[in-house]
Short mmCIF file of C-alpha atoms in Angstrom, two decimals:
data_model
loop_
_atom_site.label_atom_id
_atom_site.label_comp_id
_atom_site.label_asym_id
_atom_site.label_seq_id
_atom_site.Cartn_x
_atom_site.Cartn_y
_atom_site.Cartn_z
CA MET N 856 72.28 100.05 73.41
CA THR N 857 69.98 103.15 74.34
CA GLU N 858 69.64 102.19 77.70
CA LEU N 859 73.43 101.52 78.47
CA LEU N 860 74.01 105.09 76.74
CA SER N 861 71.41 106.25 79.59
CA THR N 862 73.11 104.59 82.41
CA VAL N 863 76.66 106.31 81.04
CA ALA N 864 75.02 109.56 80.81
CA ILE N 865 73.54 109.41 84.35
CA LEU N 866 76.45 108.33 85.71
CA PHE N 867 78.72 111.19 84.32
CA ILE N 868 76.28 113.86 84.81
CA ALA N 869 76.38 112.94 88.51
CA ALA N 870 80.20 112.94 88.54
CA GLY N 871 80.51 116.43 86.74
CA PRO N 872 79.60 118.58 90.21
CA LEU N 873 81.66 116.20 92.21
CA VAL N 874 84.98 116.23 90.25
CA LEU N 875 84.83 120.12 89.62
CA VAL N 876 84.60 120.49 93.46
CA ALA N 877 87.41 117.88 93.90
CA ASN N 878 89.58 120.03 91.10
CA ARG N 879 88.71 123.31 92.81
CA PHE N 880 90.14 122.12 96.35
CA ASP N 881 93.01 120.16 94.86
CA LEU N 882 91.28 116.57 96.23
CA PRO N 883 91.77 113.31 94.66
CA VAL N 884 89.38 112.88 92.10
CA VAL N 885 88.78 109.07 92.90
CA PRO N 886 86.76 109.47 95.83
CA SER N 887 84.21 111.87 93.93
CA LEU N 888 83.83 109.45 91.20
CA ILE N 889 83.01 106.76 93.28
CA LEU N 890 80.77 109.09 95.44
CA ALA N 891 78.75 109.90 92.20
CA GLY N 892 78.16 106.17 91.19
CA LEU N 893 76.94 105.61 94.82
CA LEU N 894 74.85 108.71 95.02
CA VAL N 895 72.94 107.36 91.64
CA GLY N 896 73.17 103.50 92.18
CA TRP N 897 69.86 103.38 92.89
CA ARG N 898 68.51 104.86 89.73
CA VAL N 899 70.54 102.83 87.17
CA ASP N 900 69.78 98.81 86.43
CA GLU N 901 72.45 96.78 88.24
CA GLN N 902 72.59 94.35 84.95
CA LEU N 903 73.49 97.40 82.98
CA VAL N 904 75.85 98.49 85.20
CA LEU N 905 77.72 94.94 85.66
CA GLU N 906 77.60 94.67 81.84
CA LEU N 907 79.09 98.21 81.58
CA ALA N 908 81.67 97.37 84.45
CA GLY N 909 82.93 94.20 82.47
CA TRP N 910 83.50 95.98 79.42
CA GLY N 911 85.11 99.07 80.85
CA ILE N 912 87.64 96.76 82.94
CA ALA N 913 88.52 94.96 79.69
CA LEU N 914 89.23 97.98 77.73
CA LEU N 915 91.37 99.24 80.79
CA VAL N 916 93.32 96.23 81.08
CA PHE N 917 94.08 96.49 77.42
CA VAL N 918 95.54 100.13 77.47
CA PHE N 919 97.31 99.30 80.72
CA ALA N 920 98.82 96.01 79.30
CA VAL N 921 99.80 98.32 76.11
CA GLN N 922 101.58 101.01 78.64
CA VAL N 923 103.62 98.13 80.40
CA ARG N 924 107.19 98.87 79.68
CA PRO N 925 108.94 95.35 78.99
CA ASP N 926 112.93 96.82 79.66
CA ALA N 927 111.66 98.38 82.73
CA VAL N 928 109.75 95.19 84.13
CA ARG N 929 112.89 92.85 82.72
CA VAL N 930 115.27 94.40 84.72
CA VAL N 931 113.46 93.85 88.17
CA LEU N 932 111.45 90.69 87.10
CA ARG N 933 112.80 88.49 89.16
CA ASP N 934 112.81 90.24 92.20
CA SER N 935 109.01 91.38 91.58
CA GLU N 936 107.99 87.88 90.52
CA GLN N 937 109.14 86.32 93.96
CA VAL N 938 107.65 89.39 95.80
CA ALA N 939 104.37 88.96 94.14
CA ILE N 940 104.21 85.39 93.96
CA GLY N 941 105.30 85.25 97.72
CA GLN N 942 102.83 88.16 98.78
CA ILE N 943 99.91 86.12 96.80
CA LEU N 944 100.51 83.09 98.61
CA LEU N 945 101.10 84.76 102.09
CA VAL N 946 97.93 87.01 101.59
CA GLY N 947 95.78 84.82 99.56
CA ALA N 948 96.54 81.62 101.53
CA GLY N 949 95.95 83.48 104.84
CA SER N 950 92.79 85.11 103.93
CA VAL N 951 91.22 81.72 102.66
CA ALA N 952 91.94 80.26 105.83
CA VAL N 953 90.58 83.06 107.96
CA GLY N 954 87.43 83.05 105.98
CA VAL N 955 87.19 79.31 106.27
CA VAL N 956 87.68 79.77 110.13
CA ALA N 957 84.75 82.38 110.09
CA GLY N 958 82.38 79.95 108.62
CA LEU N 959 82.58 80.62 104.73
CA PRO N 960 82.50 78.08 102.53
CA ILE N 961 86.04 76.96 100.87
CA ASP N 962 85.18 78.08 97.24
CA GLN N 963 83.60 81.61 98.93
CA ALA N 964 86.77 81.86 100.77
CA ALA N 965 88.78 81.57 97.68
CA TYR N 966 87.04 84.70 96.31
CA VAL N 967 87.71 86.59 99.19
CA GLY N 968 91.72 85.45 99.12
CA LEU N 969 91.80 86.38 95.68
CA ALA N 970 90.52 89.81 96.25
CA ALA N 971 93.02 90.23 98.95
CA ALA N 972 95.72 88.78 97.16
CA LEU N 973 95.70 90.95 93.90
CA SER N 974 95.96 94.89 93.96
CA SER N 975 94.48 97.07 91.10
CA THR N 976 96.85 97.86 88.10
CA ILE N 977 94.34 100.84 87.12
CA VAL N 978 94.75 102.58 90.49
CA GLY N 979 98.05 101.74 91.29
CA THR N 980 100.00 102.48 87.87
CA ALA N 981 97.75 105.56 87.66
CA LEU N 982 98.76 106.79 90.89
CA LEU N 983 102.47 106.07 90.44
CA GLN N 984 102.44 107.46 86.80
CA GLY N 985 104.81 110.09 87.80
CA ASP N 986 107.05 107.65 89.38
CA ILE N 987 106.97 105.32 86.58
CA GLU N 988 107.72 107.91 83.97
CA ARG N 989 110.75 109.52 86.08
CA ASN N 990 111.84 105.66 85.95
CA LEU N 991 112.36 105.59 90.07
CA VAL N 992 112.64 102.46 91.89
CA ARG N 993 109.38 102.17 93.50
CA GLY N 994 107.68 103.09 90.20
CA ARG N 995 109.40 100.32 88.39
CA LEU N 996 109.04 97.82 91.23
CA ALA N 997 105.29 98.70 91.47
CA GLU N 998 104.55 98.09 87.74
CA SER N 999 106.15 94.85 87.69
CA VAL N 1000 104.70 93.46 90.76
CA HIS N 1001 101.31 94.26 89.13
CA PHE N 1002 102.58 92.95 85.81
CA VAL N 1003 102.99 89.49 87.70
CA GLN N 1004 99.93 89.90 89.55
CA ASP N 1005 98.12 90.61 86.49
CA LEU N 1006 99.16 87.07 84.92
CA VAL N 1007 98.45 85.04 87.79
CA ALA N 1008 94.88 86.91 87.69
CA VAL N 1009 94.46 86.12 83.91
CA LEU N 1010 94.80 82.24 85.09
CA ALA N 1011 92.02 82.63 87.62
CA VAL N 1012 89.93 84.24 84.97
CA LEU N 1013 90.36 81.20 82.91
CA VAL N 1014 89.98 78.70 85.62
CA VAL N 1015 86.62 80.56 87.08
CA SER N 1016 85.04 80.79 83.62
CA VAL N 1017 85.02 77.08 82.86
CA ARG N 1018 81.62 75.14 83.18
CA PRO N 1019 81.41 72.55 83.80
CA PHE N 1020 84.07 72.56 85.98
CA ALA N 1021 86.37 69.49 85.54
CA LEU N 1022 90.30 69.17 84.95
CA GLU N 1023 89.88 68.44 81.13
CA THR N 1024 87.72 71.55 80.74
CA VAL N 1025 90.08 73.56 82.98
CA ALA N 1026 92.99 72.30 80.58
CA VAL N 1027 91.27 73.29 77.48
CA GLN N 1028 90.37 76.94 78.91
CA VAL N 1029 93.79 77.56 80.13
CA GLY N 1030 95.15 76.29 76.87
CA TYR N 1031 93.07 78.83 74.73
CA GLY N 1032 94.27 81.66 77.08
CA LEU N 1033 97.71 80.84 76.79
CA SER N 1034 97.39 80.50 72.96
CA LEU N 1035 95.79 84.26 72.91
CA LEU N 1036 98.66 85.46 75.01
CA ALA N 1037 101.12 83.44 72.82
CA ALA N 1038 99.60 85.01 69.79
CA GLY N 1039 100.00 88.61 71.49
CA ALA N 1040 103.78 87.95 71.83
CA LEU N 1041 104.03 87.11 68.36
CA VAL N 1042 102.43 89.88 66.76
CA HIS N 1043 104.42 92.17 69.35
CA TRP N 1044 108.03 90.65 67.94
CA LEU N 1045 107.40 89.79 64.65
CA VAL N 1046 104.03 91.69 63.33
CA PHE N 1047 103.83 94.93 64.57
CA ASP N 1048 107.03 96.48 63.19
CA THR N 1049 105.58 95.77 59.86
CA ILE N 1050 102.28 97.62 60.81
CA VAL N 1051 104.10 100.58 61.79
CA ARG N 1052 106.25 100.58 58.66
CA VAL N 1053 102.97 100.48 56.53
CA ALA N 1054 101.28 103.28 58.66
CA GLY N 1055 104.28 105.39 57.96
CA ASP N 1056 103.68 109.03 59.23
CA SER N 1057 100.07 108.41 59.60
CA ASP N 1058 98.89 108.44 63.40
CA GLU N 1059 95.35 107.86 62.16
CA GLN N 1060 96.25 104.56 60.65
CA LEU N 1061 98.32 103.19 63.45
CA ILE N 1062 95.46 104.13 65.82
CA ILE N 1063 93.15 102.22 63.76
CA SER N 1064 95.59 99.16 63.08
CA ILE N 1065 95.89 99.26 67.12
CA ILE N 1066 92.06 98.83 67.50
CA ALA N 1067 91.73 96.51 65.00
CA ILE N 1068 94.33 94.30 66.78
CA LEU N 1069 92.13 94.76 69.81
CA VAL N 1070 88.55 93.70 68.13
CA VAL N 1071 90.31 90.65 66.80
CA PHE N 1072 91.69 89.43 70.14
CA LEU N 1073 88.36 90.36 71.85
CA GLY N 1074 86.46 88.06 68.75
CA ALA N 1075 88.97 85.53 69.31
CA ALA N 1076 88.31 85.29 73.04
CA GLN N 1077 84.55 85.14 72.75
CA TYR N 1078 84.69 82.63 70.14
CA ALA N 1079 86.97 80.46 72.27
CA GLY N 1080 84.52 81.02 75.11
CA VAL N 1081 87.38 82.56 77.38
CA SER N 1082 86.64 85.99 79.09
CA ILE N 1083 87.27 89.30 77.19
CA VAL N 1084 89.41 90.30 79.58
CA VAL N 1085 91.59 87.97 78.75
CA GLY N 1086 91.46 88.72 75.23
CA ALA N 1087 91.91 92.68 76.13
CA PHE N 1088 94.89 91.71 78.02
CA ALA N 1089 96.74 89.75 75.16
CA ALA N 1090 95.54 92.56 72.48
CA GLY N 1091 97.76 94.81 74.96
CA VAL N 1092 100.71 92.41 74.88
CA ALA N 1093 100.65 92.54 71.30
CA VAL N 1094 101.09 96.27 70.95
CA PRO N 1095 104.85 97.38 72.28
CA ARG N 1096 104.99 100.51 74.36
CA GLU N 1097 108.72 101.02 73.19
CA THR N 1098 107.90 101.16 69.51
CA LYS N 1099 109.38 104.29 67.76
CA THR N 1100 106.19 105.42 66.93
CA GLN N 1101 104.53 108.81 67.21
CA PHE N 1102 103.66 110.07 71.06
CA SER N 1103 100.24 111.17 69.60
CA VAL N 1104 99.09 107.58 69.21
CA PHE N 1105 100.18 106.68 72.86
CA ASP N 1106 98.01 110.24 73.95
CA GLY N 1107 95.21 109.05 72.51
CA LEU N 1108 95.51 105.83 74.16
CA ALA N 1109 95.73 107.71 77.14
CA SER N 1110 92.70 109.68 76.50
CA ILE N 1111 90.71 106.36 76.06
CA ARG N 1112 92.29 105.17 79.27
CA ASP N 1113 91.02 108.33 81.44
CA PHE N 1114 87.27 107.95 80.28
CA PHE N 1115 87.12 104.14 81.17
CA VAL N 1116 89.20 104.87 84.32
CA ALA N 1117 86.00 107.20 84.98
CA VAL N 1118 83.47 104.78 83.88
CA PHE N 1119 85.49 102.08 86.02
CA PHE N 1120 85.17 104.03 89.44
CA LEU N 1121 81.80 105.44 88.66
CA THR N 1122 80.31 101.60 88.45
CA ILE N 1123 82.16 100.57 91.57
CA GLY N 1124 80.19 103.17 93.31
CA ALA N 1125 77.09 102.43 91.59
CA LEU N 1126 77.22 98.65 92.78
CA VAL N 1127 77.72 99.53 96.34
CA THR N 1128 74.43 98.65 98.13
CA VAL N 1129 73.16 98.97 101.60
CA PRO N 1130 75.18 96.01 103.57
CA THR N 1131 73.80 93.84 105.97
CA THR N 1132 75.60 93.47 109.25
CA ALA N 1133 77.61 90.26 107.82
CA THR N 1134 78.42 92.02 104.63
CA LEU N 1135 79.63 94.95 106.17
CA ALA N 1136 81.98 93.03 108.90
CA LEU N 1137 83.32 90.91 105.70
CA GLY N 1138 84.09 93.81 103.79
CA ALA N 1139 85.83 95.82 106.51
CA ALA N 1140 88.00 92.84 107.17
CA LEU N 1141 88.60 92.62 103.37
CA ALA N 1142 89.55 96.16 103.21
CA LEU N 1143 91.75 95.77 106.09
CA VAL N 1144 93.67 93.13 105.06
CA THR N 1145 94.00 94.86 101.62
CA ALA N 1146 95.12 98.23 102.90
CA VAL N 1147 97.39 97.16 105.58
CA VAL N 1148 98.51 93.56 105.54
CA THR N 1149 99.19 93.52 101.86
CA PRO N 1150 101.44 96.58 102.02
CA ALA N 1151 103.40 95.38 104.90
CA VAL N 1152 103.91 92.06 103.55
CA THR N 1153 105.11 93.31 100.11
CA ALA N 1154 107.33 95.73 101.85
CA VAL N 1155 109.04 93.02 104.16
CA LEU N 1156 109.46 90.84 100.96
CA LEU N 1157 111.07 93.57 98.85
CA ALA N 1158 113.33 94.78 101.91
CA SER N 1159 114.59 90.90 102.30
CA ARG N 1160 115.37 90.98 98.41
CA GLY N 1161 117.85 94.15 99.56
CA TYR N 1162 115.71 97.11 98.47
CA GLY N 1163 115.77 99.97 100.90
CA TRP N 1164 112.75 100.30 103.71
CA ARG N 1165 111.53 103.46 102.10
CA SER N 1166 111.63 102.04 98.27
CA ALA N 1167 110.03 98.83 100.13
CA VAL N 1168 107.30 100.70 101.91
CA LEU N 1169 106.47 103.11 99.33
CA THR N 1170 106.12 100.25 96.76
CA GLY N 1171 103.98 98.12 99.17
CA LEU N 1172 101.86 101.24 99.58
CA SER N 1173 100.91 101.38 95.86
CA LEU N 1174 99.29 97.87 96.22
CA ASP N 1175 96.55 98.61 98.83
CA GLN N 1176 93.52 98.29 96.93
CA VAL N 1177 91.40 95.67 95.24
CA SER N 1178 92.01 94.05 91.73
CA GLU N 1179 89.90 95.37 88.85
CA PHE N 1180 90.92 91.66 87.80
CA THR N 1181 88.94 90.59 91.42
CA LEU N 1182 86.17 92.53 90.06
CA ALA N 1183 85.88 90.95 86.70
CA ILE N 1184 86.26 87.64 88.53
CA ALA N 1185 83.33 88.36 90.88
CA ILE N 1186 81.35 89.79 88.27
CA GLU N 1187 81.83 86.46 85.98
CA ALA N 1188 80.90 84.76 89.08
CA LEU N 1189 78.04 86.44 90.05
CA ILE N 1190 76.48 85.94 86.24
CA LEU N 1191 77.04 82.14 86.54
CA GLY N 1192 75.39 82.06 90.00
CA LEU N 1193 79.09 80.65 91.41
CA ILE N 1194 79.55 83.53 93.99
CA ALA N 1195 77.14 84.31 97.36
CA PRO N 1196 75.45 87.94 96.86
CA ALA N 1197 76.78 88.59 100.33
CA VAL N 1198 80.27 87.74 99.23
CA PHE N 1199 80.04 89.77 96.00
CA GLU N 1200 78.80 93.07 97.64
CA ALA N 1201 81.58 92.68 100.41
CA ILE N 1202 84.17 92.66 97.70
CA ILE N 1203 82.39 95.62 95.97
CA LEU N 1204 82.57 97.62 99.51
CA ALA N 1205 86.09 96.93 99.86
CA ALA N 1206 86.81 97.77 96.48
CA ALA N 1207 85.49 101.03 96.92
CA ALA N 1208 86.67 101.86 100.13
CA THR N 1209 90.49 100.61 99.35
CA MET N 1210 90.12 102.85 95.86
CA ILE N 1211 89.31 105.77 97.97
CA THR N 1212 91.99 104.94 100.69
CA SER N 1213 94.22 104.31 98.39
CA ALA N 1214 94.10 107.76 96.73
CA LEU N 1215 95.05 109.28 100.08
CA THR N 1216 97.95 106.89 101.09
CA ARG N 1217 99.38 108.19 97.73
CA THR N 1218 99.30 111.57 98.69
CA TYR N 1219 100.65 111.27 101.98
CA ASP N 1220 102.66 108.04 101.58
CA GLU N 1221 106.00 109.92 102.63
CA GLN N 1222 104.34 110.99 105.59
CA ILE N 1223 103.31 107.46 106.31
CA TYR N 1224 106.65 106.26 105.71
CA ARG N 1225 107.91 108.76 108.02
CA TRP N 1226 105.59 107.89 110.98
CA LEU N 1227 106.54 103.91 110.35
CA ALA N 1228 109.94 104.72 110.54
CA SER N 1229 109.74 106.82 113.85
CA ARG N 1230 108.05 103.95 115.42
CA LEU N 1231 110.00 100.86 113.71
CA PRO N 1232 113.64 100.27 112.90
CA LEU N 1233 113.49 101.21 109.53
CA GLU N 1234 116.51 103.52 109.36
CA SER N 1235 118.96 102.06 111.71
CA GLY N 1236 120.18 98.89 113.01
CA ASP N 1237 119.24 96.96 109.76
CA GLN N 1238 122.51 95.65 107.58
CA THR N 1239 120.06 95.06 104.76
CA THR N 1240 119.65 98.75 104.18
CA ALA N 1241 122.80 100.26 105.99
CA PRO N 1242 124.94 102.53 103.28
CA ARG N 1243 127.56 100.64 101.68
CA GLY N 1244 130.06 101.50 98.74
CA SER N 1245 133.57 102.47 98.23
CA VAL N 1246 134.46 106.07 99.72
CA PRO N 1247 138.31 106.89 99.90
CA GLU N 1248 138.74 108.05 103.75
CA SER N 1249 140.79 111.21 102.37
CA LEU N 1250 137.86 112.46 99.82
CA ALA N 1251 137.46 116.17 100.48
CA ASP N 1252 136.44 119.17 98.21
CA HIS N 1253 134.41 116.72 96.16
CA VAL N 1254 131.16 116.65 94.04
CA VAL N 1255 128.54 114.60 95.39
CA VAL N 1256 126.04 113.55 92.64
CA VAL N 1257 122.82 112.12 93.80
CA GLY N 1258 121.46 109.66 90.83
CA TYR N 1259 123.34 107.56 88.72
CA GLY N 1260 121.24 107.84 85.45
CA ARG N 1261 121.77 109.35 82.40
CA LYS N 1262 122.10 113.11 83.83
CA GLY N 1263 124.21 111.55 86.70
CA ARG N 1264 126.68 109.55 84.31
CA GLN N 1265 127.36 112.55 82.25
CA LEU N 1266 128.12 114.68 85.42
CA VAL N 1267 130.35 111.90 86.47
CA GLU N 1268 132.06 112.07 83.05
CA ARG N 1269 132.52 115.65 83.38
CA CYS N 1270 134.14 115.38 86.83
CA GLU N 1271 136.66 112.55 85.67
CA ARG N 1272 137.65 114.88 82.98
CA LEU N 1273 138.18 117.85 85.22
CA ALA N 1274 139.79 115.46 87.51
CA VAL N 1275 137.55 116.85 90.15
CA PRO N 1276 136.85 114.18 93.04
CA TYR N 1277 133.19 112.98 93.56
CA VAL N 1278 131.17 110.24 95.00
CA VAL N 1279 127.70 109.28 93.69
CA ILE N 1280 124.94 108.64 95.91
CA GLU N 1281 122.32 105.87 94.18
CA ASN N 1282 119.94 103.39 95.96
CA ASP N 1283 118.79 101.47 92.86
CA PRO N 1284 120.14 97.96 92.82
CA LEU N 1285 120.11 97.95 88.79
CA ARG N 1286 122.78 100.66 88.71
CA LEU N 1287 124.82 98.75 91.92
CA GLU N 1288 127.10 97.04 89.18
CA ALA N 1289 127.83 100.06 87.09
CA LEU N 1290 128.48 101.81 90.23
CA GLU N 1291 131.01 99.19 91.16
CA HIS N 1292 132.95 99.02 87.91
CA THR N 1293 132.75 102.94 86.82
CA CYS N 1294 132.88 105.14 89.74
CA MET N 1295 135.83 105.95 91.56
CA ALA N 1296 133.69 106.59 94.77
CA TYR N 1297 129.87 105.87 95.53
CA VAL N 1298 127.58 105.34 98.27
CA PHE N 1299 124.84 102.78 97.86
CA ALA N 1300 121.85 103.96 99.86
CA ASP N 1301 118.78 106.02 99.99
CA ALA N 1302 119.48 109.82 99.62
CA THR N 1303 116.69 110.48 102.22
CA ASP N 1304 118.96 108.23 105.02
CA PRO N 1305 121.42 110.99 106.99
CA ARG N 1306 123.89 108.26 107.03
CA ALA N 1307 124.10 108.32 103.56
CA TRP N 1308 125.10 111.75 103.52
CA GLU N 1309 127.74 110.93 106.48
CA ALA N 1310 129.19 108.27 104.24
CA ALA N 1311 129.70 110.86 101.26
CA ALA N 1312 131.39 113.04 103.36
CA VAL N 1313 129.22 116.16 102.72
CA GLU N 1314 130.47 118.40 105.00
CA ASP N 1315 133.82 118.30 103.12
CA ALA N 1316 131.93 118.48 99.83
CA ARG N 1317 132.13 121.84 97.60
CA VAL N 1318 129.06 121.09 95.83
CA VAL N 1319 126.00 118.83 95.93
CA VAL N 1320 124.44 118.08 92.57
CA SER N 1321 120.96 115.96 92.31
CA THR N 1322 119.61 114.87 89.33
CA VAL N 1323 116.93 113.28 90.63
CA ASP N 1324 113.04 114.64 90.32
CA SER N 1325 111.96 113.73 93.81
CA PRO N 1326 110.67 116.13 96.38
CA PRO N 1327 111.92 114.07 99.47
CA VAL N 1328 115.19 113.98 97.93
CA SER N 1329 115.38 117.46 97.19
CA GLU N 1330 114.32 118.27 100.66
CA ALA N 1331 117.15 115.90 101.96
CA VAL N 1332 119.49 117.29 99.93
CA VAL N 1333 118.80 120.80 101.25
CA ALA N 1334 118.80 119.55 104.76
CA GLN N 1335 121.73 117.70 104.64
CA ALA N 1336 123.91 119.72 102.51
CA GLY N 1337 124.29 122.72 105.16
CA GLN N 1338 126.73 125.01 104.05
CA THR N 1339 127.74 123.13 100.86
CA ASP N 1340 126.31 124.40 97.58
CA ALA N 1341 123.16 122.52 96.49
CA MET N 1342 122.08 122.28 92.69
CA LEU N 1343 118.55 120.54 92.31
CA HIS N 1344 116.08 119.41 90.05
CA THR N 1345 112.37 119.38 89.44
CA ALA N 1346 109.74 119.56 86.80
CA ASP N 1347 107.73 122.32 88.95
CA ALA N 1348 109.12 125.83 88.17
CA THR N 1349 107.23 127.04 91.29
CA TYR N 1350 108.63 124.69 93.63
CA ALA N 1351 111.90 125.26 91.90
CA ARG N 1352 111.68 129.08 92.84
CA GLU N 1353 110.85 127.92 96.70
CA LEU N 1354 114.11 125.76 96.71
CA LEU N 1355 116.29 128.81 95.27
CA GLU N 1356 114.63 130.57 98.43
CA ARG N 1357 115.77 128.22 100.65
CA GLY N 1358 119.42 128.14 99.60
CA ALA N 1359 119.84 126.36 96.39
CA VAL N 1360 122.41 127.59 94.17
CA TYR N 1361 120.79 126.26 90.65
CA VAL N 1362 117.42 124.16 90.46
CA SER N 1363 117.46 122.53 86.82
CA VAL N 1364 113.74 122.43 85.53
CA ASP N 1365 112.66 120.38 82.83
CA HIS N 1366 112.08 122.11 79.55
CA VAL N 1367 114.42 125.41 80.98
CA LEU N 1368 117.34 123.65 81.63
CA ALA N 1369 119.04 120.95 79.57
CA THR N 1370 121.29 118.38 81.10
CA GLN N 1371 124.17 119.91 78.97
CA GLN N 1372 123.66 123.11 80.14
CA LEU N 1373 123.65 122.03 83.76
CA VAL N 1374 127.13 120.61 83.27
CA GLU N 1375 128.30 123.60 81.89
CA TYR N 1376 126.98 125.66 84.59
CA LEU N 1377 128.64 123.33 87.06
CA ASP N 1378 132.14 123.70 85.43
CA ALA N 1379 131.25 127.47 85.30
CA VAL N 1380 131.10 127.19 89.20
CA GLU N 1381 133.78 124.82 89.56
CA THR N 1382 136.22 127.32 87.64
CA GLY N 1383 135.10 130.16 89.33
CA THR N 1384 133.69 131.90 86.06
CA VAL N 1385 130.29 132.48 87.61
CA THR N 1386 129.48 132.99 91.33
CA ASN N 1387 126.98 131.34 93.05
CA GLU N 1388 125.23 134.66 93.93
CA SER N 1389 124.90 135.66 90.26
CA LEU N 1390 123.82 132.05 89.00
CA ARG N 1391 120.96 132.05 91.89
CA ALA N 1392 120.14 135.46 90.93
CA ASP N 1393 119.90 134.88 87.19
CA HIS N 1394 117.94 131.68 87.78
CA ARG N 1395 115.45 133.20 90.01
CA VAL N 1396 114.53 135.73 87.12
CA ALA N 1397 114.35 132.88 84.64
CA LEU N 1398 111.67 130.84 87.01
CA GLU N 1399 109.97 134.19 87.88
CA GLU N 1400 109.33 134.73 84.01
CA ARG N 1401 108.25 130.93 83.61
CA VAL N 1402 105.76 130.94 86.75
CA ASP N 1403 104.37 134.21 85.46
CA SER N 1404 103.78 132.99 81.66
CA ARG N 1405 101.30 130.23 82.96
#
């Protein structure tokens, strides 16, 4: 235990200065953590690092399984399961075939195919956390695709850990794993509410109960001879994310997640060794497939399901890294002597590389999409993503509402009460049926697509109101609204002030302007009680006070 704690101390001491530099210059933290592990990897024992990585991955799997929102996953599950399984089959099988052609034994090529096919829930959901919390299409899609991939990965973990390898032992092992998952589901639906009632208002008691559930499932996994990663995933399934409990409970779990995320990336860096030419070539090929082919295949599959190219491409870019489940499988196989050291080192090398590049692609995903759109027919000539909807030809002097979530629906209801014509722009397939049945006029398209604004007759509109907290959408509103007044939404007060300077009439800022107030301001502008100039001036003062108070 002392040696393990010493290993953790060495890794975090090395990480401290690099993380400070990254924060100082607003750089991604993930590359700094991997680099720190790489710098001190020669100072720590590989077996201790493998043990630390195994436990770190298990605990991270638990925390992220807890944070999966079944309601958000369920509504896109049919699309995401087809996309995830299709992507796993195409990329995985293709990578196995290429590996065999390149001279790898079939069992070693299978590990490479698994590494290419599965993406990291840790990295993907962490980088897209804001999109997930704002319930954006790509956030929900990425979350659900990761969830389906994790289920496939759990099955792979169960199969790999079987010894001796025979059909009967595989069936027994898979049965144990499925039993753990079933037990987790039963606790989720039948037991956890009772635990919450018994805990009452005590956050501490609830957190202890959640940790006890984790310990029980980890113990059950070890007793059954199943990987602790499977037990941790089942424990995460047992804890409902949508439970009406204190937010501080999940804040506490988020703190645990952040610690083990750091441990995870540090151990990835520490496991990287000086590669041979063959290992370097294999690692580079695997990184290329993971970072380029997997996102491309995912984007094409999502577009074929009716999602817009922008959502499809941005979702695909969130899957451009090697999965922590793959690393857990590789570590398990290395301990059992099933994977060649060169293949293991190539997977570690590809994981380190893609987790660094993934942080960069997330930072520049919009620029990457625009670059692709300027060279490929992603925005024109495609009937799948062309704007469609129902807009009267005589529509004029109307309100353009961007987004048909809770805020958008309230604005539509107010427009209908005031007998003000309107049109809604929305690109979420889950809301299409509601648009068709409840809206007098709508355009089903991506708000960043200029054709959507042409279909919404923005030039003849009296005001555009965006309820979407997305900089690309806000930029599109500013660019397309022209002389039409625009009201926008963002969580960043500094960015809100910038949008005001660029001509927005009003910018709704979280914790500054509630939805009801936005509706009231829209009423005031419509009735002429408040002029656009006075509204903009008053709001600029409020935003300056908010920014200065930070």
